[in-house]
PDB file of C-alpha atoms in Angstrom:
ATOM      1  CA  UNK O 281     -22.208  -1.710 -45.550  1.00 82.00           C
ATOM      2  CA  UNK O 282     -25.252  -3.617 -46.378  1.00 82.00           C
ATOM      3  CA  UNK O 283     -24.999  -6.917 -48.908  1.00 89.00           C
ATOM      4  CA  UNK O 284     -27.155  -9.786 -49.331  1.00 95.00           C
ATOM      5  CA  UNK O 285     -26.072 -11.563 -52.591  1.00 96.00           C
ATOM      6  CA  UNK O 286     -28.420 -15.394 -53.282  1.00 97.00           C
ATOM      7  CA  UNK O 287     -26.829 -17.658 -55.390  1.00 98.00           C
ATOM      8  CA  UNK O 288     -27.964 -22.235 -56.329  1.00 98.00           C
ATOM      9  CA  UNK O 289     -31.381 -21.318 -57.756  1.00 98.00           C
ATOM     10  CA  UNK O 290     -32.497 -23.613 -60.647  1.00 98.00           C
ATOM     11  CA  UNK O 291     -34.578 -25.704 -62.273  1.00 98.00           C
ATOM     12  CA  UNK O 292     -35.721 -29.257 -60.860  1.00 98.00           C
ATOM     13  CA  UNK O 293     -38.248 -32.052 -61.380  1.00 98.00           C
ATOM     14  CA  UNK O 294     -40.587 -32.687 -57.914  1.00 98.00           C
ATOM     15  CA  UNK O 295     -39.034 -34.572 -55.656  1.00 98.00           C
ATOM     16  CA  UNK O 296     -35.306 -32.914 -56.275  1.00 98.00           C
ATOM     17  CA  UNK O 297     -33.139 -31.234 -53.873  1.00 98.00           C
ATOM     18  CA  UNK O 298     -31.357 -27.529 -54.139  1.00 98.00           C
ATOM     19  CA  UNK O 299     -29.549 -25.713 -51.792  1.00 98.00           C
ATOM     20  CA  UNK O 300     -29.152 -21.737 -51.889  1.00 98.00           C
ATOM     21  CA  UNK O 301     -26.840 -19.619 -50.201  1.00 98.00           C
ATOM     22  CA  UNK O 302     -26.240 -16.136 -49.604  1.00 98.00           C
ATOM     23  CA  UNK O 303     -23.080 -14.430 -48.889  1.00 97.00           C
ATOM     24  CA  UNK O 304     -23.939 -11.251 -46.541  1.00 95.00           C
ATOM     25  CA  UNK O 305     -21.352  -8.590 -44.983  1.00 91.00           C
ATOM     26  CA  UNK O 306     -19.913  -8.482 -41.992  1.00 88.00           C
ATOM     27  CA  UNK O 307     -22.256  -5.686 -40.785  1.00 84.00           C
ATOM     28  CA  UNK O 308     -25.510  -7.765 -42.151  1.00 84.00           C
ATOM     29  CA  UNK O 309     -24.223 -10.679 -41.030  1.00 84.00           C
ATOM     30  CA  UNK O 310     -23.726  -9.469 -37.640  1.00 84.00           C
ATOM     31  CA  UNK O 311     -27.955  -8.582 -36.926  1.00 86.00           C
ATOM     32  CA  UNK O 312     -30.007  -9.833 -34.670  1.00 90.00           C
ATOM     33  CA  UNK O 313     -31.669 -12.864 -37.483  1.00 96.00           C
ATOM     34  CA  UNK O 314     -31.184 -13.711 -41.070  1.00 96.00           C
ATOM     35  CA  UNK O 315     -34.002 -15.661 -43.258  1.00 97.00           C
ATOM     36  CA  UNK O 316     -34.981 -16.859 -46.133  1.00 98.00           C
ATOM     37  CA  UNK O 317     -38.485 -15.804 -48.259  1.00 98.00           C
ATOM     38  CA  UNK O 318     -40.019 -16.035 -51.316  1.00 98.00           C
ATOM     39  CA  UNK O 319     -42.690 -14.639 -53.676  1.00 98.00           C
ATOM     40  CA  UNK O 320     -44.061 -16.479 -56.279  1.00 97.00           C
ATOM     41  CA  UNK O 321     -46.018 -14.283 -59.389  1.00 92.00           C
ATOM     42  CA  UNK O 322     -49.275 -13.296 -57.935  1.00 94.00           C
ATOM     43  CA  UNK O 323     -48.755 -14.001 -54.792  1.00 96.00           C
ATOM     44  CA  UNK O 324     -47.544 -12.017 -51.317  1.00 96.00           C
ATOM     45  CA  UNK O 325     -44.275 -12.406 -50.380  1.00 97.00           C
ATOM     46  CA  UNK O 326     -43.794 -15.126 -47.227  1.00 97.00           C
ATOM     47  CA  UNK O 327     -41.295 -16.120 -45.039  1.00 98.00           C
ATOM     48  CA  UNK O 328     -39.876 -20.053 -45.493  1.00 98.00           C
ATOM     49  CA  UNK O 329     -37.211 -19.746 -42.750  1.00 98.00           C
ATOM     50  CA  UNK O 330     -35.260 -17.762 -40.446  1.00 98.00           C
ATOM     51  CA  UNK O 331     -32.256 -18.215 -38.106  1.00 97.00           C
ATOM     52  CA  UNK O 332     -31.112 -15.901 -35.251  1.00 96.00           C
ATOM     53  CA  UNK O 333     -27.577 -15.489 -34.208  1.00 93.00           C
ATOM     54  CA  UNK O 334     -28.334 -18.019 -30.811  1.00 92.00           C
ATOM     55  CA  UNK O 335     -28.971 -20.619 -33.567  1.00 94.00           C
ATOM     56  CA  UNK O 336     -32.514 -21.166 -32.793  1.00 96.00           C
ATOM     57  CA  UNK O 337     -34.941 -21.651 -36.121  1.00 98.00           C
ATOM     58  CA  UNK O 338     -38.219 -21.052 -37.007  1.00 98.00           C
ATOM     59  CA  UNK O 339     -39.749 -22.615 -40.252  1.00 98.00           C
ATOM     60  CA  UNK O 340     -42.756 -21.942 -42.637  1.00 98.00           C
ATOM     61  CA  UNK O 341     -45.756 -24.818 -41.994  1.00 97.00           C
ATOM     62  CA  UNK O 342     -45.715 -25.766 -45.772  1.00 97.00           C
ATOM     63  CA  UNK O 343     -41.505 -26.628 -45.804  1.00 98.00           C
ATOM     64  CA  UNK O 344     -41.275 -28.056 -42.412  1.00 98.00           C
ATOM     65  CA  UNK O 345     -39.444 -31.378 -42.400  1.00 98.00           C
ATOM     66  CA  UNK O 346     -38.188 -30.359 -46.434  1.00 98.00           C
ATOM     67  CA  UNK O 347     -36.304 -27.448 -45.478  1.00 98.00           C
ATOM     68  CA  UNK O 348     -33.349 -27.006 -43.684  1.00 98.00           C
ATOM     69  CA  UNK O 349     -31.728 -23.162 -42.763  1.00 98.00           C
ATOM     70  CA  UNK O 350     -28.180 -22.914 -41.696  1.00 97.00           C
ATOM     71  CA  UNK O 351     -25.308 -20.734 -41.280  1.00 95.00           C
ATOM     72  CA  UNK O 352     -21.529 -20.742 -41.697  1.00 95.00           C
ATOM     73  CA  UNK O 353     -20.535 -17.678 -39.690  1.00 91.00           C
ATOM     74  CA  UNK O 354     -16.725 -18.124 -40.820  1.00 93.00           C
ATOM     75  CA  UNK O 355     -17.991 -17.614 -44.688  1.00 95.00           C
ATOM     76  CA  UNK O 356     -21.099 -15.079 -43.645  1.00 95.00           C
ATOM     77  CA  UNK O 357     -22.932 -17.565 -45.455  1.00 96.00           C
ATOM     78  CA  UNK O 358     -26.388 -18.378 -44.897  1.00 97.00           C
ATOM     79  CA  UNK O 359     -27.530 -21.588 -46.543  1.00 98.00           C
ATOM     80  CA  UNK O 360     -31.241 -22.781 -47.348  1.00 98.00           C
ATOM     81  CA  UNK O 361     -31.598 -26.713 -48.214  1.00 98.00           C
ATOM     82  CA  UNK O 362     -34.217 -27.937 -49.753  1.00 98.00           C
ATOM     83  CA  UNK O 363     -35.555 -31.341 -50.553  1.00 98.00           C
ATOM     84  CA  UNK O 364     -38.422 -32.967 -51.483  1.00 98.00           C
ATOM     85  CA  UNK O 365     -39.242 -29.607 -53.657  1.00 98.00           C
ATOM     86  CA  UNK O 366     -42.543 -29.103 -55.215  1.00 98.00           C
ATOM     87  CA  UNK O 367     -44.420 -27.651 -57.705  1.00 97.00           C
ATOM     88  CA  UNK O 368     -45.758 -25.054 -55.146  1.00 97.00           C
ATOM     89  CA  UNK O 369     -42.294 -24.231 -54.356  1.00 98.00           C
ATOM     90  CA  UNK O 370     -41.840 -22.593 -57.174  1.00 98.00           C
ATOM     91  CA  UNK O 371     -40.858 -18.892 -56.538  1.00 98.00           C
ATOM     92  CA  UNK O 372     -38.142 -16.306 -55.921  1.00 98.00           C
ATOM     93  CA  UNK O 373     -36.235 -16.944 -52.947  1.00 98.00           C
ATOM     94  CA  UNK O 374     -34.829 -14.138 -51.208  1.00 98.00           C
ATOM     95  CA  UNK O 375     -32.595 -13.642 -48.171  1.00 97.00           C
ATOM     96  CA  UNK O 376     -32.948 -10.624 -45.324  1.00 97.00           C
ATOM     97  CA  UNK O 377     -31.103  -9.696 -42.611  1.00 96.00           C
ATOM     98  CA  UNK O 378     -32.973  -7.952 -39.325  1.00 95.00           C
ATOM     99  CA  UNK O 379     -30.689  -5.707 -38.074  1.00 92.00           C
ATOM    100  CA  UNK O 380     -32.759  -3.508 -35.796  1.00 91.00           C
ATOM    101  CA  UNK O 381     -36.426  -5.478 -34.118  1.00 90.00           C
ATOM    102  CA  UNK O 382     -34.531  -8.489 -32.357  1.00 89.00           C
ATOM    103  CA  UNK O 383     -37.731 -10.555 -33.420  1.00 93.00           C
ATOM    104  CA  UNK O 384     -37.809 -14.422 -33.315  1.00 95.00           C
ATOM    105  CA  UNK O 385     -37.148 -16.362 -35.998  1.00 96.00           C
ATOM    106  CA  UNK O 386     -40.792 -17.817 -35.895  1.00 96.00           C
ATOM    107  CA  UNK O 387     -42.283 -14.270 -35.611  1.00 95.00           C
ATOM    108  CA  UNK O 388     -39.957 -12.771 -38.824  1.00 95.00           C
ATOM    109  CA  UNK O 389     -41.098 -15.933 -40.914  1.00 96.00           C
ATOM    110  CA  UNK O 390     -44.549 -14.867 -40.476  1.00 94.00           C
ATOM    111  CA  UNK O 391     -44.237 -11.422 -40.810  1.00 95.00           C
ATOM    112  CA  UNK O 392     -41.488 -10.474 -43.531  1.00 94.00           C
ATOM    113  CA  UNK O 393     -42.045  -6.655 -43.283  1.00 94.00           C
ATOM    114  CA  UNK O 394     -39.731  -6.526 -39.956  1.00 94.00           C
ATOM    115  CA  UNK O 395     -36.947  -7.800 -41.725  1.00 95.00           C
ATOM    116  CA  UNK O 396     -34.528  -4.814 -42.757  1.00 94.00           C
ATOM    117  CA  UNK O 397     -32.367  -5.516 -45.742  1.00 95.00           C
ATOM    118  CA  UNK O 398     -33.043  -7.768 -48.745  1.00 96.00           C
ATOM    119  CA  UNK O 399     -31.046  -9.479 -51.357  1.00 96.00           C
ATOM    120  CA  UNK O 400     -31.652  -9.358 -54.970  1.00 96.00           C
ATOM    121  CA  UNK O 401     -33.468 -12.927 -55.097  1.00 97.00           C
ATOM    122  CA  UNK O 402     -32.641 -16.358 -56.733  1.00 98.00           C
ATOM    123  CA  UNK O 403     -35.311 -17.950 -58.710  1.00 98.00           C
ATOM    124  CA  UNK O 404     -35.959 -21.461 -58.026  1.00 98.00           C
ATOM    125  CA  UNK O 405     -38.496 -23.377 -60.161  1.00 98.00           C
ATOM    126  CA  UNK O 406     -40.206 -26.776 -59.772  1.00 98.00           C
ATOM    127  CA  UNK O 407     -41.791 -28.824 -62.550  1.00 98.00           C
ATOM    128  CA  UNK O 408     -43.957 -31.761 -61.757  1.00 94.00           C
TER     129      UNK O 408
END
């Protein structure tokens, strides 16, 4: 059974730190990569990070160095920190599972399509 469920969205000034998480089930936990994205109004959805089950990352240009993915495979969890947030950082943050294309993490961040299953989204907002 498929579930994705995002949770530690907020509010925060620049410069502030959050950390999201999503709890996923044992059968989406168990895919090939899990990531995080996001889609601020107006804009296309884009990848920030992914992780694949050999722990290897791949990470968005515009977080690198602010943004850390991880897992917890004894919770299912998936865990996004974030520091240093911005302004531009502003969006809804969503987390997706790729059960089926075996894609790198690099390659899933930059195209979000290939991921399979998607959680309902956490918004996360940034005020300068």
């Amino acid at each position: 059974q498929v579930h994705l469920v995002e949770s530690g969205g907020g509010s925060v000034q620049a410069g502030g730190s959050l950390r999201l998480s999503c709890v996923a089930s044992e059968y989406t936990y168990s895919g090939y990569c899990m990531g995080w994205f996001r889609q601020a109004p107006g804009k296309e959805r884009e990848g920030v990070a992914a992780i694949a089950n050999d722990g290897s990352t791949g990470y968005a240009d515009s977080v690198k160095g602010r943004f850390t993915i991880s897992k917890d495979n004894a919770k299912n969890t998936l865990y996004l920190q974030m520091n240093s947030l911005k302004p531009e950082d502003t969006a809804m943050y969503y987390c997706a599972a790729d059960l089926t294309t075996g894609y790198r993490p690099r390659t899933l961040v930059a195209v979000p399509e290939m991921m399979d299953y998607w959680g309902q989204g956490t918004q996360v907002t940034v005020s300068s």
